XYZ file of C-alpha atoms in Angstrom:
482
model
C -60.571 17.720 -96.921
C -58.742 14.414 -96.791
C -56.461 13.857 -99.749
C -54.840 10.643 -100.685
C -52.608 12.161 -103.201
C -51.120 14.434 -100.487
C -50.024 11.247 -98.382
C -46.469 10.905 -98.881
C -46.728 7.240 -97.541
C -48.177 4.369 -99.740
C -51.543 3.334 -99.431
C -50.646 0.558 -96.701
C -49.925 3.101 -93.964
C -53.987 3.552 -93.590
C -53.837 7.103 -92.883
C -55.290 10.176 -94.510
C -53.521 13.743 -94.872
C -55.092 16.930 -95.256
C -53.535 19.794 -96.893
C -53.405 23.036 -94.675
C -52.640 26.813 -95.597
C -49.713 28.631 -94.934
C -51.575 30.511 -91.975
C -51.631 27.008 -90.326
C -47.809 26.894 -89.853
C -47.616 30.521 -89.187
C -49.707 30.146 -86.005
C -47.240 27.035 -84.966
C -43.723 28.587 -85.086
C -40.826 28.109 -82.644
C -38.265 30.548 -81.816
C -35.299 29.908 -84.321
C -31.499 29.977 -83.280
C -32.484 30.147 -79.605
C -29.886 27.613 -78.522
C -26.001 26.633 -79.222
C -24.425 23.404 -78.480
C -23.414 24.512 -75.124
C -26.772 25.507 -74.020
C -27.998 22.000 -75.379
C -25.254 20.239 -73.242
C -26.941 22.109 -70.334
C -30.247 21.180 -71.176
C -29.234 17.550 -71.569
C -27.879 17.759 -67.916
C -30.729 19.555 -66.831
C -33.159 17.083 -67.629
C -31.555 14.468 -65.757
C -29.489 16.196 -62.973
C -32.300 15.650 -60.415
C -31.799 12.087 -60.722
C -28.450 12.728 -58.951
C -30.273 14.140 -56.008
C -33.170 11.871 -55.387
C -34.710 8.753 -56.865
C -31.672 6.700 -57.670
C -31.270 5.442 -54.202
C -34.489 3.652 -54.039
C -32.429 1.115 -56.485
C -30.388 0.170 -53.238
C -33.835 -1.251 -51.794
C -34.312 -3.390 -54.740
C -30.721 -4.730 -55.294
C -28.530 -3.547 -52.775
C -25.289 -1.529 -53.585
C -23.942 -4.344 -55.715
C -27.218 -4.619 -57.589
C -27.590 -0.907 -58.270
C -23.877 -0.653 -59.465
C -24.177 -3.168 -61.873
C -27.427 -1.966 -63.235
C -26.065 1.544 -63.477
C -23.264 0.266 -65.372
C -25.808 -1.545 -67.866
C -27.758 1.506 -68.262
C -24.856 3.743 -68.663
C -23.895 1.457 -71.398
C -27.415 1.676 -72.965
C -27.500 5.495 -72.920
C -24.143 5.958 -74.339
C -24.793 3.726 -77.101
C -28.205 5.372 -77.584
C -27.040 9.001 -77.446
C -24.250 8.063 -80.319
C -27.297 6.477 -82.280
C -29.643 9.529 -81.592
C -26.900 11.756 -82.552
C -26.681 10.674 -86.013
C -30.437 10.340 -86.172
C -31.010 14.073 -84.945
C -28.226 15.357 -87.575
C -30.355 13.780 -90.204
C -33.842 14.656 -89.093
C -33.442 17.869 -87.160
C -37.286 18.431 -86.021
C -39.063 19.221 -83.018
C -40.478 15.892 -83.215
C -37.247 14.313 -81.917
C -37.876 10.466 -81.459
C -41.410 10.542 -83.046
C -39.726 12.028 -86.264
C -37.047 9.439 -86.322
C -39.601 6.458 -85.973
C -41.907 8.445 -88.538
C -38.925 8.257 -91.080
C -38.396 4.452 -90.308
C -41.681 2.905 -89.908
C -44.286 5.343 -91.262
C -47.199 7.250 -89.143
C -47.988 4.383 -86.914
C -44.336 4.186 -85.835
C -43.859 7.675 -85.466
C -47.268 7.771 -83.154
C -46.217 4.902 -81.041
C -42.708 6.422 -80.408
C -43.960 9.973 -79.691
C -46.690 8.939 -77.250
C -44.307 6.754 -75.504
C -42.003 9.694 -75.096
C -44.747 11.619 -74.062
C -45.735 9.321 -71.119
C -42.133 9.825 -69.938
C -42.058 13.497 -70.106
C -45.313 14.142 -68.649
C -44.873 11.745 -65.801
C -41.554 12.565 -64.662
C -42.061 16.258 -63.579
C -44.670 14.863 -61.378
C -42.198 12.504 -59.687
C -39.844 15.410 -59.345
C -42.441 17.668 -57.878
C -42.741 15.090 -55.025
C -38.896 15.339 -54.434
C -39.193 19.059 -54.504
C -41.779 18.982 -51.928
C -39.529 16.520 -49.730
C -36.626 18.966 -49.958
C -38.821 22.062 -49.214
C -40.444 20.200 -46.063
C -36.812 19.823 -44.808
C -35.635 23.455 -45.560
C -38.616 25.383 -44.770
C -41.115 23.060 -43.169
C -43.563 23.489 -45.968
C -44.185 20.623 -48.442
C -47.330 18.893 -50.100
C -49.566 20.179 -52.858
C -49.006 23.724 -52.227
C -45.312 23.407 -53.191
C -46.157 21.216 -56.233
C -49.005 23.637 -57.456
C -46.581 26.636 -56.981
C -43.647 25.105 -58.919
C -46.021 23.805 -61.825
C -47.496 27.524 -62.089
C -44.259 29.461 -61.941
C -42.115 27.348 -64.287
C -44.912 26.874 -66.836
C -45.380 30.725 -66.646
C -41.609 31.274 -67.471
C -41.824 28.954 -70.474
C -44.828 30.938 -71.596
C -43.035 33.981 -71.466
C -40.016 32.677 -73.952
C -37.701 29.829 -74.783
C -34.662 31.852 -75.005
C -35.110 33.191 -71.608
C -36.065 29.930 -70.056
C -33.057 27.907 -71.586
C -30.523 30.491 -70.290
C -32.113 30.293 -66.706
C -32.179 26.732 -66.943
C -28.492 26.726 -67.560
C -27.580 29.083 -64.646
C -29.615 26.747 -62.270
C -28.023 23.663 -63.679
C -24.417 24.970 -63.066
C -25.281 25.984 -59.582
C -26.849 22.450 -59.094
C -23.694 20.768 -60.625
C -21.332 22.688 -58.224
C -23.502 21.460 -55.262
C -23.023 17.914 -56.341
C -19.174 18.541 -56.301
C -19.314 20.055 -52.827
C -21.153 17.119 -51.831
C -18.538 14.623 -53.290
C -15.660 16.688 -51.629
C -17.214 16.470 -48.243
C -18.000 12.696 -48.372
C -14.580 11.655 -49.721
C -13.034 11.444 -46.067
C -15.778 9.183 -44.645
C -15.744 6.747 -47.533
C -15.514 2.969 -46.503
C -15.958 -0.070 -48.667
C -17.853 -1.653 -45.686
C -20.396 0.916 -45.900
C -21.527 0.011 -49.503
C -22.222 -3.496 -48.238
C -24.226 -2.724 -45.086
C -27.687 -4.134 -46.206
C -28.495 -7.384 -44.565
C -28.251 -10.417 -46.840
C -31.531 -12.123 -47.683
C -32.286 -15.784 -48.651
C -32.814 -14.849 -52.250
C -30.937 -16.851 -55.006
C -27.484 -15.773 -55.303
C -27.621 -13.252 -52.353
C -24.171 -11.931 -50.786
C -23.241 -8.851 -49.051
C -22.428 -7.436 -52.711
C -26.011 -8.637 -53.931
C -28.145 -8.898 -50.784
C -31.192 -9.266 -52.811
C -29.700 -11.889 -55.097
C -29.501 -11.867 -58.952
C -32.916 -10.576 -59.380
C -31.932 -7.608 -57.582
C -29.728 -6.364 -60.558
C -32.826 -6.613 -62.586
C -35.138 -4.891 -60.062
C -32.656 -1.746 -59.745
C -32.740 -1.026 -63.646
C -35.589 1.510 -63.433
C -33.991 3.251 -60.560
C -30.505 3.171 -62.346
C -32.283 4.612 -65.437
C -33.187 7.670 -63.250
C -29.510 8.738 -63.587
C -30.052 9.225 -67.101
C -33.764 9.635 -67.916
C -34.743 12.111 -70.473
C -31.078 13.036 -71.834
C -32.461 11.696 -74.969
C -34.885 14.964 -74.965
C -31.966 17.137 -76.594
C -33.180 16.496 -80.223
C -36.462 18.128 -79.254
C -34.774 21.583 -79.286
C -33.920 21.018 -83.086
C -36.055 23.737 -84.485
C -34.682 26.183 -81.786
C -31.164 25.453 -82.455
C -28.613 27.424 -84.308
C -26.754 24.771 -86.308
C -28.858 21.634 -85.382
C -26.891 19.188 -87.846
C -23.682 20.176 -85.588
C -24.972 21.479 -82.395
C -27.344 18.343 -81.584
C -24.797 15.650 -81.645
C -22.442 17.789 -79.453
C -25.087 18.551 -76.986
C -26.311 14.838 -76.787
C -22.676 13.359 -76.254
C -21.355 16.033 -74.086
C -24.414 16.051 -71.762
C -24.191 12.057 -71.582
C -20.359 12.068 -70.754
C -21.109 14.617 -67.811
C -24.054 12.496 -66.443
C -22.039 9.174 -66.682
C -19.186 10.850 -64.259
C -22.004 12.055 -62.062
C -23.656 9.093 -61.691
C -20.780 6.768 -60.982
C -19.272 9.250 -58.420
C -22.603 9.760 -56.458
C -23.360 5.974 -56.365
C -19.799 5.098 -54.990
C -19.097 8.079 -52.618
C -22.737 8.557 -51.124
C -23.368 5.269 -49.801
C -19.521 4.531 -49.190
C -19.712 7.486 -46.902
C -23.174 7.174 -45.138
C -24.148 3.298 -45.503
C -26.482 2.187 -48.334
C -28.936 0.945 -45.686
C -29.251 4.823 -44.303
C -30.047 5.916 -47.831
C -32.239 3.376 -49.735
C -35.734 4.796 -48.682
C -34.595 8.539 -48.402
C -36.542 11.516 -50.110
C -33.380 13.586 -49.987
C -30.480 11.006 -49.739
C -27.596 13.402 -50.380
C -28.560 15.606 -47.525
C -29.262 12.508 -45.261
C -25.737 11.085 -46.159
C -23.951 14.218 -45.032
C -25.877 14.423 -41.761
C -24.978 10.557 -41.081
C -21.393 11.118 -42.036
C -21.031 14.500 -39.897
C -23.185 13.258 -37.122
C -25.919 16.073 -37.854
C -26.539 19.217 -39.466
C -23.768 21.216 -41.122
C -23.229 24.132 -43.419
C -22.375 21.739 -46.237
C -25.763 19.771 -45.545
C -27.709 22.938 -45.470
C -26.094 24.000 -48.703
C -26.510 20.742 -50.494
C -30.138 20.997 -49.454
C -30.657 24.309 -50.618
C -28.954 23.821 -53.954
C -30.089 20.391 -54.371
C -33.398 21.867 -54.554
C -31.976 23.886 -57.580
C -31.106 20.425 -59.012
C -34.468 19.366 -58.975
C -35.773 22.637 -60.354
C -33.423 22.206 -63.403
C -34.938 18.870 -64.289
C -38.289 19.911 -63.669
C -38.007 22.966 -65.641
C -36.408 21.356 -68.466
C -38.549 18.417 -68.586
C -41.692 20.732 -68.877
C -40.087 22.203 -71.957
C -39.484 18.669 -73.504
C -42.954 17.862 -73.012
C -44.414 20.815 -74.563
C -42.083 20.157 -77.695
C -43.189 16.590 -77.973
C -46.912 17.628 -78.071
C -46.357 20.545 -80.237
C -44.674 18.133 -82.924
C -47.234 15.539 -82.573
C -50.234 18.151 -82.580
C -49.105 20.261 -85.691
C -48.902 16.736 -87.513
C -52.388 15.900 -86.492
C -51.392 13.072 -84.063
C -52.907 14.856 -81.291
C -55.610 17.680 -81.163
C -54.201 20.531 -83.500
C -55.055 23.306 -81.022
C -52.211 22.065 -78.632
C -49.609 23.311 -81.152
C -50.641 26.888 -81.479
C -47.898 29.251 -80.336
C -48.091 32.731 -78.628
C -46.256 35.705 -79.382
C -43.159 34.556 -77.725
C -43.391 31.326 -79.884
C -44.421 29.044 -76.960
C -46.955 26.516 -77.361
C -49.313 27.528 -74.487
C -51.784 24.759 -74.407
C -49.020 22.133 -74.720
C -47.364 23.652 -71.608
C -50.503 24.008 -69.584
C -52.567 20.836 -70.084
C -49.919 18.261 -69.192
C -49.099 20.558 -66.163
C -52.686 20.125 -64.923
C -52.343 16.416 -65.241
C -48.765 16.102 -63.783
C -49.965 18.192 -60.865
C -52.893 15.776 -60.294
C -50.443 12.717 -60.309
C -48.041 14.403 -57.672
C -50.871 14.735 -55.322
C -50.164 10.916 -54.943
C -46.787 11.645 -53.223
C -45.610 8.299 -54.765
C -42.315 9.787 -56.271
C -40.869 6.116 -56.562
C -43.809 4.606 -58.401
C -44.248 7.611 -60.845
C -40.704 6.863 -61.667
C -41.675 3.365 -62.878
C -44.601 4.904 -64.960
C -41.885 7.424 -66.644
C -39.350 4.576 -67.017
C -41.990 2.525 -68.865
C -42.628 5.292 -71.443
C -38.915 5.956 -71.684
C -38.029 2.201 -72.325
C -40.704 1.565 -74.956
C -39.502 4.627 -76.973
C -35.742 3.551 -76.520
C -36.693 0.262 -78.406
C -38.451 2.055 -81.043
C -35.756 4.636 -81.565
C -32.952 2.073 -81.757
C -34.869 0.082 -84.185
C -35.503 3.211 -86.201
C -31.563 3.671 -86.456
C -31.110 0.204 -87.573
C -33.864 0.340 -90.136
C -32.917 3.559 -91.706
C -29.080 2.373 -91.593
C -30.262 -0.708 -93.657
C -33.040 0.494 -95.888
C -31.695 4.126 -96.701
C -27.812 3.634 -96.480
C -27.244 6.630 -98.797
C -29.427 9.051 -96.722
C -27.250 12.160 -95.750
C -25.735 11.591 -92.409
C -23.767 14.861 -91.048
C -22.947 12.491 -88.107
C -22.233 8.749 -87.998
C -22.683 6.514 -85.207
C -19.313 4.969 -84.152
C -19.926 1.254 -84.600
C -23.115 1.863 -86.732
C -25.902 -0.689 -86.014
C -23.773 -2.887 -83.621
C -23.800 0.316 -81.410
C -27.582 0.753 -81.607
C -28.147 -2.987 -81.423
C -26.515 -2.891 -78.112
C -28.854 -0.209 -76.874
C -31.814 -2.056 -78.282
C -31.154 -5.181 -76.427
C -30.541 -3.316 -73.215
C -33.749 -1.285 -73.666
C -35.771 -4.437 -73.948
C -34.388 -5.752 -70.606
C -35.014 -2.491 -69.137
C -38.671 -2.731 -70.454
C -38.995 -6.168 -68.637
C -37.322 -4.649 -65.616
C -40.168 -2.383 -64.665
C -42.338 -5.395 -64.115
C -40.398 -6.855 -61.364
C -40.603 -3.774 -58.982
C -44.447 -3.155 -59.338
C -46.472 -4.825 -62.010
C -49.575 -2.907 -61.263
C -48.023 0.515 -61.804
C -46.502 -0.757 -65.283
C -49.766 -2.198 -66.361
C -51.386 1.010 -65.392
C -48.976 2.865 -67.686
C -49.658 0.396 -70.475
C -53.459 1.100 -70.240
C -52.830 4.624 -70.701
C -50.618 3.916 -73.516
C -53.396 1.711 -74.935
C -55.979 4.682 -74.900
C -53.752 6.812 -76.710
C -53.178 4.430 -79.434
C -57.003 3.935 -79.844
C -57.289 7.658 -80.284
C -54.981 7.240 -83.068
C -56.569 4.122 -84.435
C -60.106 5.485 -84.654
C -59.691 9.122 -85.188
C -56.526 11.044 -85.656
C -54.922 8.901 -88.458
C -57.484 9.957 -90.558
C -56.913 13.560 -90.072
C -53.137 13.924 -90.258
C -51.390 16.959 -91.854
C -49.552 17.276 -94.809
C -46.473 19.522 -95.045
C -45.095 19.304 -91.409
C -41.152 18.834 -91.265
C -41.430 15.250 -90.288
C -44.039 14.502 -93.176
C -41.542 16.713 -95.640
C -38.537 14.420 -94.622
C -40.573 11.471 -95.137
C -41.645 12.705 -98.744
C -37.861 13.520 -99.568
C -36.792 10.243 -98.553
C -39.639 8.284 -100.651
C -38.425 10.430 -103.627
C -35.060 9.450 -103.161
C -35.665 5.792 -102.998
C -37.540 6.022 -106.122
C -34.359 7.369 -107.702
C -32.313 4.583 -106.653
């Protein structure tokens, strides 16, 4: 039954909590100590590495090379600042809820739900986009693509996650290492063909401020931002592994920052050397740009192209595989706390949340059938950028309102750093509308449906005693003492 006195938040939060027995949490346990900080760096890189293989190049069609380059610098700055901020938050609040838990502590249940569901939109949609790119790579490699490939990959990798997280993370780490090696082969192969003129070979339009550097004008920088984000999208998911990490207060900051530094290096090298060797114009609409870049530079198929094509598939698989992990943990945390149907957080003997893996997989497979990888990127970016705004606002709020909270890791620059990320995240939210407002509006409608579910039902059936609620209760008690 709902119990007001079980509610750790003041009455103004307008939510009701229900007490549950110990068996409720026994049915919803994750495997402890499955990952150290090295595996977390691998997880962070795995989330994103597919963005080096496909997707980023659509930004060349929006902003030209110069617009994409400037957008990438801006987004690299945003993600670096954000990862430093999230490193602090994850060391303070190490729960499987990740961003939902951070916003829950700063803004109460409403803030937690809005953040958690925005992250969920990102993670549920991103694998669908990656599945489309996997199909393109399989088509060029084996002559088979389309729905059969999408379905096969969803079934195989969801099944591996159901088998157990420790095994899944180790396999993911190996796949990611191989994919990173292939990026190195690509870069070495393309360097001899680099020519600055290739970067600027997109015809100049009549747009305001247009030039060879910015062929689509100043607005092209904004329009390229969603695709620049694809170089880094989902690295913020590292804290979702908090309850399965050996020493979360130490390992989560190391994992986040280490992964981000690797990703910045890859993004800048790929963006400069890829188009610089093959030409921006040749890559801006490609489903597998690295392979096409090698074919253009070397005048046809080569062993390097075949190697990058084959192992590029591993890069896409690494991100597909790891983001399935991320969406399941986000759903697990929201469901365990009652924000989503509680059945979704039940775990099996391997401590894997089975329904939280399968149901978004079915939805993602359905979306992959559209074959519109570039548009699915926009939907994922919409959810991501909304969550970034809320998480950075949570960092600033907790720094101001709760300065005495234990912070095992402190963000360099404090709220200035998270403030920079907040401003850039707001710009990124707007940028999505410049590419295709219909897609973003559609994503906003989905977000609205989830909010309505919380407003009319689940906020009256939240669960007392979850880790996120316990953190909130402790903070409230500490505030009362001060």
